[in-house]
Coordinates of C-alpha atoms in Angstrom, one line a residue:
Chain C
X1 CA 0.0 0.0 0.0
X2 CA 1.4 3.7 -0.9
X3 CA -0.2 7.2 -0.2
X4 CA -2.4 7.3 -3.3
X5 CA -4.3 4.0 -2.0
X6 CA -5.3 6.0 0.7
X7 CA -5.4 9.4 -1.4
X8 CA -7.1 7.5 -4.1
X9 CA -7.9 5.9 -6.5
X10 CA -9.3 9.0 -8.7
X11 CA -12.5 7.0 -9.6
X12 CA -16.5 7.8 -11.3
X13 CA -18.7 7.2 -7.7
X14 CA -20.5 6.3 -6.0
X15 CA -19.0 2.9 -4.9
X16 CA -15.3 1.5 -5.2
X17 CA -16.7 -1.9 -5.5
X18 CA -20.2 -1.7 -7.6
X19 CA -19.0 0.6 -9.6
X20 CA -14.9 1.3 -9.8
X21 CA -14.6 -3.0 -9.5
X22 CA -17.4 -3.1 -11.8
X23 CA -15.6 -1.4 -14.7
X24 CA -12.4 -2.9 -14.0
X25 CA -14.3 -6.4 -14.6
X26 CA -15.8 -5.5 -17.6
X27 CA -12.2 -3.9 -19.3
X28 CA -10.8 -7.5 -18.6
X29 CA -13.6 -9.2 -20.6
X30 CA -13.2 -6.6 -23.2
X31 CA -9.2 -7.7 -23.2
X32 CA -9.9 -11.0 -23.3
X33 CA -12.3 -10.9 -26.7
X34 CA -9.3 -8.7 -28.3
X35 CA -11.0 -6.6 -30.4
X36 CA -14.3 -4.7 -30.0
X37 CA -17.4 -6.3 -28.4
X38 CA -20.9 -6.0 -30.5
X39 CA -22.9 -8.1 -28.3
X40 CA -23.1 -8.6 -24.8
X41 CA -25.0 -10.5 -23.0
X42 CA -24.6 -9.6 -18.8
X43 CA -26.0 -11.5 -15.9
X44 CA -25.4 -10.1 -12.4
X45 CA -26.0 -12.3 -8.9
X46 CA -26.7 -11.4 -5.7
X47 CA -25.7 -7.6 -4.8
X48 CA -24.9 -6.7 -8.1
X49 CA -28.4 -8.2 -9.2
X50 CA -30.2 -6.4 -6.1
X51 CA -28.7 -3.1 -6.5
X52 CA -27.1 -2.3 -9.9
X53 CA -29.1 0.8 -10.5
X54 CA -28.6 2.7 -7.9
X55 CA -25.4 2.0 -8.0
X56 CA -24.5 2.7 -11.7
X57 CA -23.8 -1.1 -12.0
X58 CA -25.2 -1.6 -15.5
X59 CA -23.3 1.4 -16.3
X60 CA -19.7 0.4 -15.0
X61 CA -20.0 -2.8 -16.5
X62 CA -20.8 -1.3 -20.0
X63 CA -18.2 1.1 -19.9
X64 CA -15.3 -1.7 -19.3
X65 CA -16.9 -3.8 -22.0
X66 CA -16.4 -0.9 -23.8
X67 CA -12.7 0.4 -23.1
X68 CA -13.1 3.1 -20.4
X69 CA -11.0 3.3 -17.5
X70 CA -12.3 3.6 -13.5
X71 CA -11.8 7.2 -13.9
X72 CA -13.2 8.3 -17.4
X73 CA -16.5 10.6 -16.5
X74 CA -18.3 9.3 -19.7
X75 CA -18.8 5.8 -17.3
X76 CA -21.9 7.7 -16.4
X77 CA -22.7 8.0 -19.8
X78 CA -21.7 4.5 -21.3
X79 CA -25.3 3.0 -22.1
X80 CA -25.9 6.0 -24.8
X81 CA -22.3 5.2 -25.9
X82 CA -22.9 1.6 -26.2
X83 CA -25.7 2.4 -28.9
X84 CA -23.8 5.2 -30.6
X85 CA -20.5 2.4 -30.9
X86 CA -22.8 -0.4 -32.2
X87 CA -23.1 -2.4 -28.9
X88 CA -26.1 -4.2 -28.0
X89 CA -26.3 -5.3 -24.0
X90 CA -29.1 -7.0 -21.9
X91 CA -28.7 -7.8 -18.2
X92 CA -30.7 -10.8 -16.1
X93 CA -30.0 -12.1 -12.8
X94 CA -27.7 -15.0 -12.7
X95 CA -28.0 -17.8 -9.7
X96 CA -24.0 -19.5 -9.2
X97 CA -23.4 -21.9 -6.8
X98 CA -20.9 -20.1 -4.2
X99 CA -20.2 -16.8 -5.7
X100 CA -19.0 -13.8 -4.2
X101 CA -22.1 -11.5 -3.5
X102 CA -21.0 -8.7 -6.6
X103 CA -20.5 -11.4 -9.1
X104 CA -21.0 -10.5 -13.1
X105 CA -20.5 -13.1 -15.8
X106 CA -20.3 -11.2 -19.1
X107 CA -20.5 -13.4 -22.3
X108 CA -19.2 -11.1 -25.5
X109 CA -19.4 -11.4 -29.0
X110 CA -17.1 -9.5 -31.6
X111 CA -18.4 -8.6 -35.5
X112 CA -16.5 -11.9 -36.6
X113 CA -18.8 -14.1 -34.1
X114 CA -15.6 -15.0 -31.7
X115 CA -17.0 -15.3 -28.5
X116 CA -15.5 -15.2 -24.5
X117 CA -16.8 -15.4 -21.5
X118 CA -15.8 -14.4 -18.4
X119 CA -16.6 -14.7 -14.6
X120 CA -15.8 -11.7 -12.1
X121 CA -16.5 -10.7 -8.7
X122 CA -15.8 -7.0 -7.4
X123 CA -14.2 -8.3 -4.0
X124 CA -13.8 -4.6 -2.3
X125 CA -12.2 -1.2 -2.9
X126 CA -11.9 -1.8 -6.8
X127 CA -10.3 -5.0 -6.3
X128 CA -12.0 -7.8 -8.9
X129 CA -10.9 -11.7 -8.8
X130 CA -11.4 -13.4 -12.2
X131 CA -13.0 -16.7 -11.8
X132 CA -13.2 -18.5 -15.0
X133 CA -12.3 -17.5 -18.8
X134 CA -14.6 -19.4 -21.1
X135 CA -15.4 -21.9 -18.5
X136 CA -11.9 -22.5 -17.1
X137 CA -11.1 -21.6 -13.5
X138 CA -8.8 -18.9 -13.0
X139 CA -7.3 -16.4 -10.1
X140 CA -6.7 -13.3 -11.6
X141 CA -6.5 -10.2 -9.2
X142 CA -4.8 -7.5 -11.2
X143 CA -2.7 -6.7 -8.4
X144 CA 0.0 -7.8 -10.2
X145 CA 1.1 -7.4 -13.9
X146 CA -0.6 -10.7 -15.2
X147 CA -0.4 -12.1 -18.8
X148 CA -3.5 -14.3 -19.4
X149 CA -2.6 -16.6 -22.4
X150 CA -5.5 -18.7 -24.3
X151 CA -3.9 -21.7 -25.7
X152 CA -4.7 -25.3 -27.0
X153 CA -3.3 -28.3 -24.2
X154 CA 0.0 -29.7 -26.0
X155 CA 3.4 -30.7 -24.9
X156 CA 5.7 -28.1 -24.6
X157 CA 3.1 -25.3 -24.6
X158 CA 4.0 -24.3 -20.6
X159 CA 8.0 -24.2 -21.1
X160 CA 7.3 -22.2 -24.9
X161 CA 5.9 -19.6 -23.0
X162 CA 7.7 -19.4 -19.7
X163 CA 11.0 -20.0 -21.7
X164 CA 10.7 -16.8 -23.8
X165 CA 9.3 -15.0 -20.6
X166 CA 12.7 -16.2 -18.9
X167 CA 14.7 -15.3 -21.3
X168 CA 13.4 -12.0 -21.4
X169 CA 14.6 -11.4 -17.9
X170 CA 11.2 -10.4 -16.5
X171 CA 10.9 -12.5 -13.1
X172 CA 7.4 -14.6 -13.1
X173 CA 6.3 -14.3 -9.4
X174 CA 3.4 -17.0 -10.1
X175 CA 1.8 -19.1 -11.8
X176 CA -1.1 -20.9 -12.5
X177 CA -3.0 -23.8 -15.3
X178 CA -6.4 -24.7 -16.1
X179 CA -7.9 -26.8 -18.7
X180 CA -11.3 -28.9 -17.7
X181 CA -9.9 -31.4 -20.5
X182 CA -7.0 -33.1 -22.0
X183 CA -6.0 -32.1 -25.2
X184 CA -9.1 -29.2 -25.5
X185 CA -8.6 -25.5 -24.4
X186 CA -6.8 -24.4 -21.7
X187 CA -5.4 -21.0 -19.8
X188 CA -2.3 -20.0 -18.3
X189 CA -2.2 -17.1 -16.1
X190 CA 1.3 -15.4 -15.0
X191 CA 2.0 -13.0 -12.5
X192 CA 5.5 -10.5 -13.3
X193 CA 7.1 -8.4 -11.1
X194 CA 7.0 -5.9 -14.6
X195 CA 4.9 -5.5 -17.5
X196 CA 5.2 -7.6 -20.5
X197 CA 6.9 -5.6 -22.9
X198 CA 4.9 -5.2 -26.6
X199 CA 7.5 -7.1 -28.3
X200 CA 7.4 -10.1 -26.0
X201 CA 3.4 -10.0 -26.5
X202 CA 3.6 -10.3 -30.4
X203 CA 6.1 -13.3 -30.3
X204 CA 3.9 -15.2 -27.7
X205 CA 1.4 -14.5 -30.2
X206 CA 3.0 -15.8 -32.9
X207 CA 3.7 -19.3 -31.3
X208 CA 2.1 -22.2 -32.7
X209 CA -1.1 -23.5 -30.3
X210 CA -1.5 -19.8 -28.6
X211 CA -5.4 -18.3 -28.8
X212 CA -5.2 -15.4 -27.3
X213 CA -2.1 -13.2 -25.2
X214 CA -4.0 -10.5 -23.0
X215 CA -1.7 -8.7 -20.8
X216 CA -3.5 -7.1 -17.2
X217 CA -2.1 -4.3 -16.2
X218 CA -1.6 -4.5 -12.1
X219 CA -4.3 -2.4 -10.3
X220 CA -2.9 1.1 -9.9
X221 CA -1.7 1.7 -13.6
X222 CA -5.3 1.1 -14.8
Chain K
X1 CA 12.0 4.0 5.9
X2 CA 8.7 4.7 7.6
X3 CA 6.2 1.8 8.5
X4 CA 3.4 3.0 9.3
X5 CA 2.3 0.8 12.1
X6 CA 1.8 3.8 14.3
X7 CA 0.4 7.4 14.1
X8 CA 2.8 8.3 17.7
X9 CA 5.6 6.9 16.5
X10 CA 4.8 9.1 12.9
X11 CA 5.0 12.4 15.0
X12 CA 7.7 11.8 17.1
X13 CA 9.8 10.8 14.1
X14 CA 8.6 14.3 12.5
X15 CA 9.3 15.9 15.8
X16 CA 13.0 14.7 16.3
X17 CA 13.6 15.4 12.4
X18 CA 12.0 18.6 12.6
X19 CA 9.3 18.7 9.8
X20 CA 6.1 17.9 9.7
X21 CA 4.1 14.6 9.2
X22 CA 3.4 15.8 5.8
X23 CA 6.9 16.4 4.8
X24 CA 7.9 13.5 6.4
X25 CA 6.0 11.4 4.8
X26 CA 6.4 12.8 1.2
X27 CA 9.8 12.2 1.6
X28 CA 9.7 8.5 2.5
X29 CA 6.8 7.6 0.0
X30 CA 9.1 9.0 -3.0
X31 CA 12.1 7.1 -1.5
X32 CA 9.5 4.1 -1.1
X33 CA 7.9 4.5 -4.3
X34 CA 11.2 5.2 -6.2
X35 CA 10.0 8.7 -7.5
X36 CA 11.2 12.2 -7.2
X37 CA 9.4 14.3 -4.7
X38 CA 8.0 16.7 -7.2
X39 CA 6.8 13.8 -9.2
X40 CA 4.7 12.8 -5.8
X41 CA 3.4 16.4 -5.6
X42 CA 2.3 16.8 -9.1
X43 CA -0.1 13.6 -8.4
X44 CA -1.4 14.8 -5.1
X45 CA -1.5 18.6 -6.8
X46 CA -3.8 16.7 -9.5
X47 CA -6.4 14.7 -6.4
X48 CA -6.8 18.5 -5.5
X49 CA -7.9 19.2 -9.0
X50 CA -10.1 16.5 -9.3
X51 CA -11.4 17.4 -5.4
X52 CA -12.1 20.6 -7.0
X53 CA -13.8 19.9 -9.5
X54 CA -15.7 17.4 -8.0
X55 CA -17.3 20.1 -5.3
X56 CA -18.5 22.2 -8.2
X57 CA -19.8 19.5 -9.9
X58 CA -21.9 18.5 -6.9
X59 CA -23.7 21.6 -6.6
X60 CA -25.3 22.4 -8.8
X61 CA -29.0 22.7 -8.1
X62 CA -30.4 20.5 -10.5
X63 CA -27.9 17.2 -10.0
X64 CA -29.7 14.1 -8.9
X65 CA -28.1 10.8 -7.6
X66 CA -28.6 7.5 -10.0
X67 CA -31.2 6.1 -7.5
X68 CA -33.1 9.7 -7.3
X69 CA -32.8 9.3 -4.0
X70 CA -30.3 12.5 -3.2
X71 CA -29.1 15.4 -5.2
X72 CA -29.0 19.6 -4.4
X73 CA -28.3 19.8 -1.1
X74 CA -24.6 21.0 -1.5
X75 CA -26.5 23.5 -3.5
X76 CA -28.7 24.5 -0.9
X77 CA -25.9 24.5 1.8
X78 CA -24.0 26.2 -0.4
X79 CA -26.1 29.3 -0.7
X80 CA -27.1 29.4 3.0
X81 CA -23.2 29.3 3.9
X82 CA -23.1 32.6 1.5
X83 CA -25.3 34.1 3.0
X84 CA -23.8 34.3 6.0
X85 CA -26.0 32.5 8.7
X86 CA -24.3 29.4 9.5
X87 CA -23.4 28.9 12.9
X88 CA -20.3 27.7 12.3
X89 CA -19.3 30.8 10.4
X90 CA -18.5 31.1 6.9
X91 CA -15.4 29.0 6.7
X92 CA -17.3 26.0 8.5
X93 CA -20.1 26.5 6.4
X94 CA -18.2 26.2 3.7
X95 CA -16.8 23.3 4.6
X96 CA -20.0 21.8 5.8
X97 CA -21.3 22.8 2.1
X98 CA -17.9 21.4 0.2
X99 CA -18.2 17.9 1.8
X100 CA -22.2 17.8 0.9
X101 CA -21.4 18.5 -2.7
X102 CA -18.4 16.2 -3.2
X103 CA -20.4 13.3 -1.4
X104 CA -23.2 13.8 -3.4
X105 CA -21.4 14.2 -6.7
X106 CA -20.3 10.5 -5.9
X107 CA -23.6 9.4 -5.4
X108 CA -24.8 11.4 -8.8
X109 CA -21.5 9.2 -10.6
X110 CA -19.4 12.0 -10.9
X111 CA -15.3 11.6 -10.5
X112 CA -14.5 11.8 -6.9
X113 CA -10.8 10.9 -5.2
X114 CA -11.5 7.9 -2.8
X115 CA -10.2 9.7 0.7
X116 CA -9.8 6.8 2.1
X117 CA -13.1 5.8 0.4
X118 CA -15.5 6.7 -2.2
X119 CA -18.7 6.5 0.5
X120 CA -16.0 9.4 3.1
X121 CA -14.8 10.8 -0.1
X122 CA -16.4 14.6 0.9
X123 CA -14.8 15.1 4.2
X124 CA -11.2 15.6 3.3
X125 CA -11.9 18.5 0.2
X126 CA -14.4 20.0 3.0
X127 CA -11.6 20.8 4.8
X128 CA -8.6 21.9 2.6
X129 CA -10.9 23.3 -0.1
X130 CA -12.5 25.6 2.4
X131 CA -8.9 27.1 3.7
X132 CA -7.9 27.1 0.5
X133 CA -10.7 29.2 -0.7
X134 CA -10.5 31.9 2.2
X135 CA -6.8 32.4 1.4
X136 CA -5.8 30.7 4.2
X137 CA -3.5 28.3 2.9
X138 CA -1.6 28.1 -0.4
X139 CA -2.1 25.0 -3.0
X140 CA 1.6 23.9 -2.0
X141 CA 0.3 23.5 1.7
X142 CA -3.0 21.8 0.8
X143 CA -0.9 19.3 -1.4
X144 CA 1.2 18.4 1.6
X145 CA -1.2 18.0 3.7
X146 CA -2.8 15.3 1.8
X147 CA 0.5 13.5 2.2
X148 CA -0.3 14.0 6.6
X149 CA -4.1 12.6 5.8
X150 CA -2.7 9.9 3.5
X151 CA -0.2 8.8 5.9
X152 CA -2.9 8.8 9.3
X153 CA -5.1 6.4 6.8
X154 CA -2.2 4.4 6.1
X155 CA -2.0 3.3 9.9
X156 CA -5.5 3.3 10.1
X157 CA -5.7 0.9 7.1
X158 CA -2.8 -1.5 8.4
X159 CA -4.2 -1.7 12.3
X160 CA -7.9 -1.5 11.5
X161 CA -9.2 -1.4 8.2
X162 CA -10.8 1.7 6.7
X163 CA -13.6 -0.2 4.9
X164 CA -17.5 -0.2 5.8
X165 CA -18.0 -4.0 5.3
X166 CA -15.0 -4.8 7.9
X167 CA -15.7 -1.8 10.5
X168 CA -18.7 0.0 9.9
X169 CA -19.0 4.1 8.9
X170 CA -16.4 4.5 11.9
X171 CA -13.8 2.9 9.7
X172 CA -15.2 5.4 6.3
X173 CA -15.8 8.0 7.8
X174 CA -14.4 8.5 11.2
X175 CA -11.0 7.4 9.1
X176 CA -11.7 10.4 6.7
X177 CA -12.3 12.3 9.8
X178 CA -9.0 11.3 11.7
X179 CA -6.8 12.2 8.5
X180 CA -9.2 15.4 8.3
X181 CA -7.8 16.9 11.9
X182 CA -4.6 15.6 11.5
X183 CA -4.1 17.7 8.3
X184 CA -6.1 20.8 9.4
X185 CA -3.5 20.6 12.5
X186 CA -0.4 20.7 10.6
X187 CA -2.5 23.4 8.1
X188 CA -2.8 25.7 10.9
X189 CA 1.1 25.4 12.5
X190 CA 0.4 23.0 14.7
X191 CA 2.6 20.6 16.0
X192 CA 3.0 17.0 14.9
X193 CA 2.1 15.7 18.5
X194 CA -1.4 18.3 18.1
X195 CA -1.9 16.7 14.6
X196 CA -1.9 13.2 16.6
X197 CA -3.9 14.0 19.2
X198 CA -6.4 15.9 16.7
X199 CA -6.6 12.7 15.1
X200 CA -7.7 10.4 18.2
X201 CA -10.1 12.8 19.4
X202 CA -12.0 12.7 15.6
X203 CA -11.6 9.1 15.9
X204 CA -12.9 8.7 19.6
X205 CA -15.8 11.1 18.1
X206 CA -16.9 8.7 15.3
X207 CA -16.1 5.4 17.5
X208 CA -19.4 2.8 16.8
X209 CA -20.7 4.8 14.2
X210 CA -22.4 1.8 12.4
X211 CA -22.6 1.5 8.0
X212 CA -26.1 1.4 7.6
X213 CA -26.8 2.6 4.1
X214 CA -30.6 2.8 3.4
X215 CA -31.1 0.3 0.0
X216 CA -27.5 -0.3 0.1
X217 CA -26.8 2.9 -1.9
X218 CA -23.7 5.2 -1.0
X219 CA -26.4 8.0 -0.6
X220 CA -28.5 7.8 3.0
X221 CA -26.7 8.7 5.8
X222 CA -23.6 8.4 3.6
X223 CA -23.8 11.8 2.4
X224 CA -25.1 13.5 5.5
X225 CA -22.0 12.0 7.7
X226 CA -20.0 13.3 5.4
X227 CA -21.0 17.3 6.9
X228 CA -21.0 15.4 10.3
X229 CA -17.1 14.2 9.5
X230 CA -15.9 17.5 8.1
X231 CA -17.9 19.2 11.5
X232 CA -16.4 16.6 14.1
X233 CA -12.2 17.4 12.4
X234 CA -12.6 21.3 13.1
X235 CA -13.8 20.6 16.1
X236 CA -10.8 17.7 17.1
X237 CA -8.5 19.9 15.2
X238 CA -9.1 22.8 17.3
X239 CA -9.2 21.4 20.2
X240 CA -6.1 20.1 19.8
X241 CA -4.6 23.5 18.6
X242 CA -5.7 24.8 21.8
X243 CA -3.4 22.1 23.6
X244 CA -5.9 19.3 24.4
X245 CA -4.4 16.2 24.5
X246 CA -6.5 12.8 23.9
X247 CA -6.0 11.0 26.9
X248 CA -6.3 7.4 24.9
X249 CA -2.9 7.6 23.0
X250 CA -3.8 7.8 19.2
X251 CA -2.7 4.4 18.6
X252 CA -4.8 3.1 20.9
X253 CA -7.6 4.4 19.6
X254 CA -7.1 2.7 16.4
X255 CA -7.1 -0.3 18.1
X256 CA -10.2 0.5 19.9
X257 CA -11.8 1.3 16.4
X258 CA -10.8 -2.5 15.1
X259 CA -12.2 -3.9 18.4
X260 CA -15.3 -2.4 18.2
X261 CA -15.6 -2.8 14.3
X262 CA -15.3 -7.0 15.2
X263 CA -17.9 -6.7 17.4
X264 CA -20.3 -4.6 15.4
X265 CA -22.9 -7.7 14.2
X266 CA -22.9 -8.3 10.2
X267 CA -26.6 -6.2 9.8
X268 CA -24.2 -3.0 10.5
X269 CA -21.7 -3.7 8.4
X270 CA -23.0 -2.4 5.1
X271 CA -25.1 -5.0 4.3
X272 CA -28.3 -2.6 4.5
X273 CA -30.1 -5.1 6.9
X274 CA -29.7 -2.6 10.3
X275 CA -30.2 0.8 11.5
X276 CA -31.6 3.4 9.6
X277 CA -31.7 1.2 6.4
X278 CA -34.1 -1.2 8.6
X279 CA -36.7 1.8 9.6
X280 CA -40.1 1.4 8.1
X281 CA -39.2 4.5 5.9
X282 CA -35.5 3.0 4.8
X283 CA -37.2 -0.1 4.4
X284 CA -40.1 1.5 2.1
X285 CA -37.5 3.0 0.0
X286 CA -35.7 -0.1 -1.1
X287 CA -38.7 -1.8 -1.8
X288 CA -39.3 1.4 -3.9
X289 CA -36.0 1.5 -5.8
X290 CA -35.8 -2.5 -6.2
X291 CA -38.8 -4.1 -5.4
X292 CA -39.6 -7.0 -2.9
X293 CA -37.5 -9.6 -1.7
X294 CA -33.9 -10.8 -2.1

């Protein structure tokens, strides 16, 4: 923790966790379809479901899905900005067994019919844990740069990409794999003490059997 | 460098070095942070832009919360502190009216500076903004004050936990409070043992106050307790200037806070289930906003 935790975050009220948390959420879907979203379909459980208008929910959400940062005043504004950018949205309440109260699971489509969908929970002052990526469990924070890498489940696929991260002297401070089967999709999330520089991103992206690279930027640069 | 585990040990380090908390601290958090000091100021120059902007935004007479529920009265405070009448004289007023505005430009989903949280985020502008406006302080001061707020919440955050889930409004707003007197202190050329002491009496002030928020929404009593935090600093900071000490030692205090935030039950702990969000009228106005039922 520094000053500007305390002195901070700058954010668009009026709640750090329906609304700031919400945004953050819906900016890591948004990074994990890669390009822009045309549909989205949103379903919200328990507080999130209960009180979303009031607390600008809806809006937050939206506004991620569409790019905008914790901070960016148009957040208030997003819904008109979703129609004027092409973006159809509809919300329901979701039931999930054992979720975290502010729970959102945002399934996005792109013009080209590529699909994600992703699982997040606004856990308190901003803070968001990311659940599951297309039905895959996962532990993202964002405290911490994180590289979320989409890839199909073949030998060698860990050491291709923790090799080149290795090599590129950037120190991986965790770790984690999921795939729900052999051989099908999988997702590996890393944790650096830096951020993954641009160059790094486009050769992990150019490796055979990689989906997707989507580098999270830790908490306080967003 | 500094740990802030403790708000004494804070201003007796300040003391022996001869600066204040503020400076003390702006100097560790750039040697912390790796940063020039400058480069620290600019950003906290820049949360008093946006803390600025923020109590203009907020009233303006016809600005309305998402929910409906709240909107114009920083307006109206606003013109009755112009006009003269409040009670607690024009700066107070205007301090009273500053924290109203910012609070309720949060609830209306303006941009606000979390200080230490988005539901207390009126109390700290309430009182630099309103020096600042009478002339009483420069921009430079105001800046480095933040950095003697900051660092009180820092301790607070560590020992106690400055959110409403964990420790009630105490820990919102009775933090913003703390950091409030401990800034208007140092503002004001008082000591860094006064800006302690300023800081446990706020705190001892606001000690139980439960999070009770009617429909769950950062609006009712959030933004009223905002004018109530703002009100209770002045009064702890100037008591303090006039060389009362807190007989708990500020630390202490803190500790007290965290004690009595574990003991608060769950239904006052911002899950809208006690308190005023449980009166017949609170409880009319969910079912209002949201419907029956969970």
């Amino acid at each position: 923790m520094d000053i500007f935790d305390v002195i901070g975050p700058v954010m668009i009220g009026p709640s750090s966790s329906h609304t700031a948390g919400a945004v953050r959420i819906g900016r890591v879907a948004r990074e994990i379809l890669g390009r822009p979203a045309v549909r989205a379909e949103i379903g919200l459980c328990g507080s999130f479901a209960r009180t979303f208008r009031g607390h600008g929910t809806d809006r937050a959400l939206v506004a991620g899905i569409l790019g905008l940062a914790p901070d960016d005043a148009r957040v208030r504004d997003s819904l008109q900005l979703a129609d004027s950018l092409g973006l159809t949205y509809a919300f329901h309440e979701e039931h999930l067994q054992s979720a975290h109260p502010n729970t959102a699971l945002l399934r996005l489509w792109g013009e080209d019919n590529v699909r994600c969908e992703v699982q997040g929970a606004s856990v308190g002052g901003g803070n968001i844990l990311i659940s599951r990526i297309n039905g895959m469990e996962t532990q993202v924070t964002g405290q911490q740069e994180t590289l979320i890498v989409l890839h199909r489940d073949e030998p060698g696929m860990i050491a291709a990409v923790t090799g080149r991260v290795a090599d590129s002297g950037l120190n991986i401070g965790n770790f984690r794999l999921s795939r729900p089967k052999k051989g099908a999709q999988a997702v590996m999330t890393l944790e650096t003490d830096l951020a993954v520089p641009a160059p790094l991103l486009d050769e992990l992206r150019g490796l055979p059997g990689i989906t997707r690279v989507v580098p999270i930027p830790a908490n306080r640069s967003v | 460098m500094l740990d802030y585990d403790s708000i004494g040990e804070l201003a007796r380090r300040a003391a022996s070095e001869a600066v204040t908390i503020g400076r003390l601290v702006l100097a560790d958090q750039a040697e912390q942070l790796d940063l020039p000091q400058d480069a620290l100021l600019r950003r906290m120059h820049r949360n008093l832009d946006v803390m600025r902007a923020a109590a203009r935004d907020g009233a303006q007479k016809e600005l309305r919360s998402t929910s409906g529920l709240t909107g114009g009265d920083g307006w109206r405070m606003e013109q009755y502190a112009a006009s003269g009448r409040a009670l607690c004289g024009p700066l107070g007023g205007r301090a009273i009216a500053i924290a109203v505005a910012v609070a309720e430009c949060n609830a209306a989903m303006g941009r606000i500076v979390a200080a230490p949280t988005a539901g207390s985020c009126g109390i700290l502008p309430g009182a630099l903004l309103s020096l600042l406006e009478a002339g009483r302080v420069t921009e430079e001061q105001a800046a480095l004050a933040l950095f003697t707020a900051g660092a009180v919440g820092m301790v607070i955050a560590n020992n106690a936990g400055v959110s409403g889930a964990e420790g009630g409004c105490q820990a919102e707003c009775g933090s913003a409070s703390a950091m409030a007197a401990a800034a208007l202190v140092e503002l004001q050329g008082g000591t860094p043992e006064m800006a302690a002491h300023a800081a446990a009496i706020a705190l001892k002030n606001q000690l139980g106050l439960v999070c009770d928020p009617v429909a769950g929404l950062v609006e009712v009593p959030c933004i009223k307790r905002n004018a109530g935090g703002v009100a209770n600093a002045f009064a702890a900071a100037d008591l303090a200037l006039a060389g009362v000490r807190s007989v708990i030692p500020v630390d202490e205090v803190v500790g007290a806070m965290r004690e009595v935030g574990g003991a608060m039950p769950c239904a006052l702990r911002e899950t809208a289930e006690g308190g005023l969000a449980a009166t017949p009228t609170g409880a009319a106005l969910r079912e209002k906003l949201f419907g029956r039922g969970d």
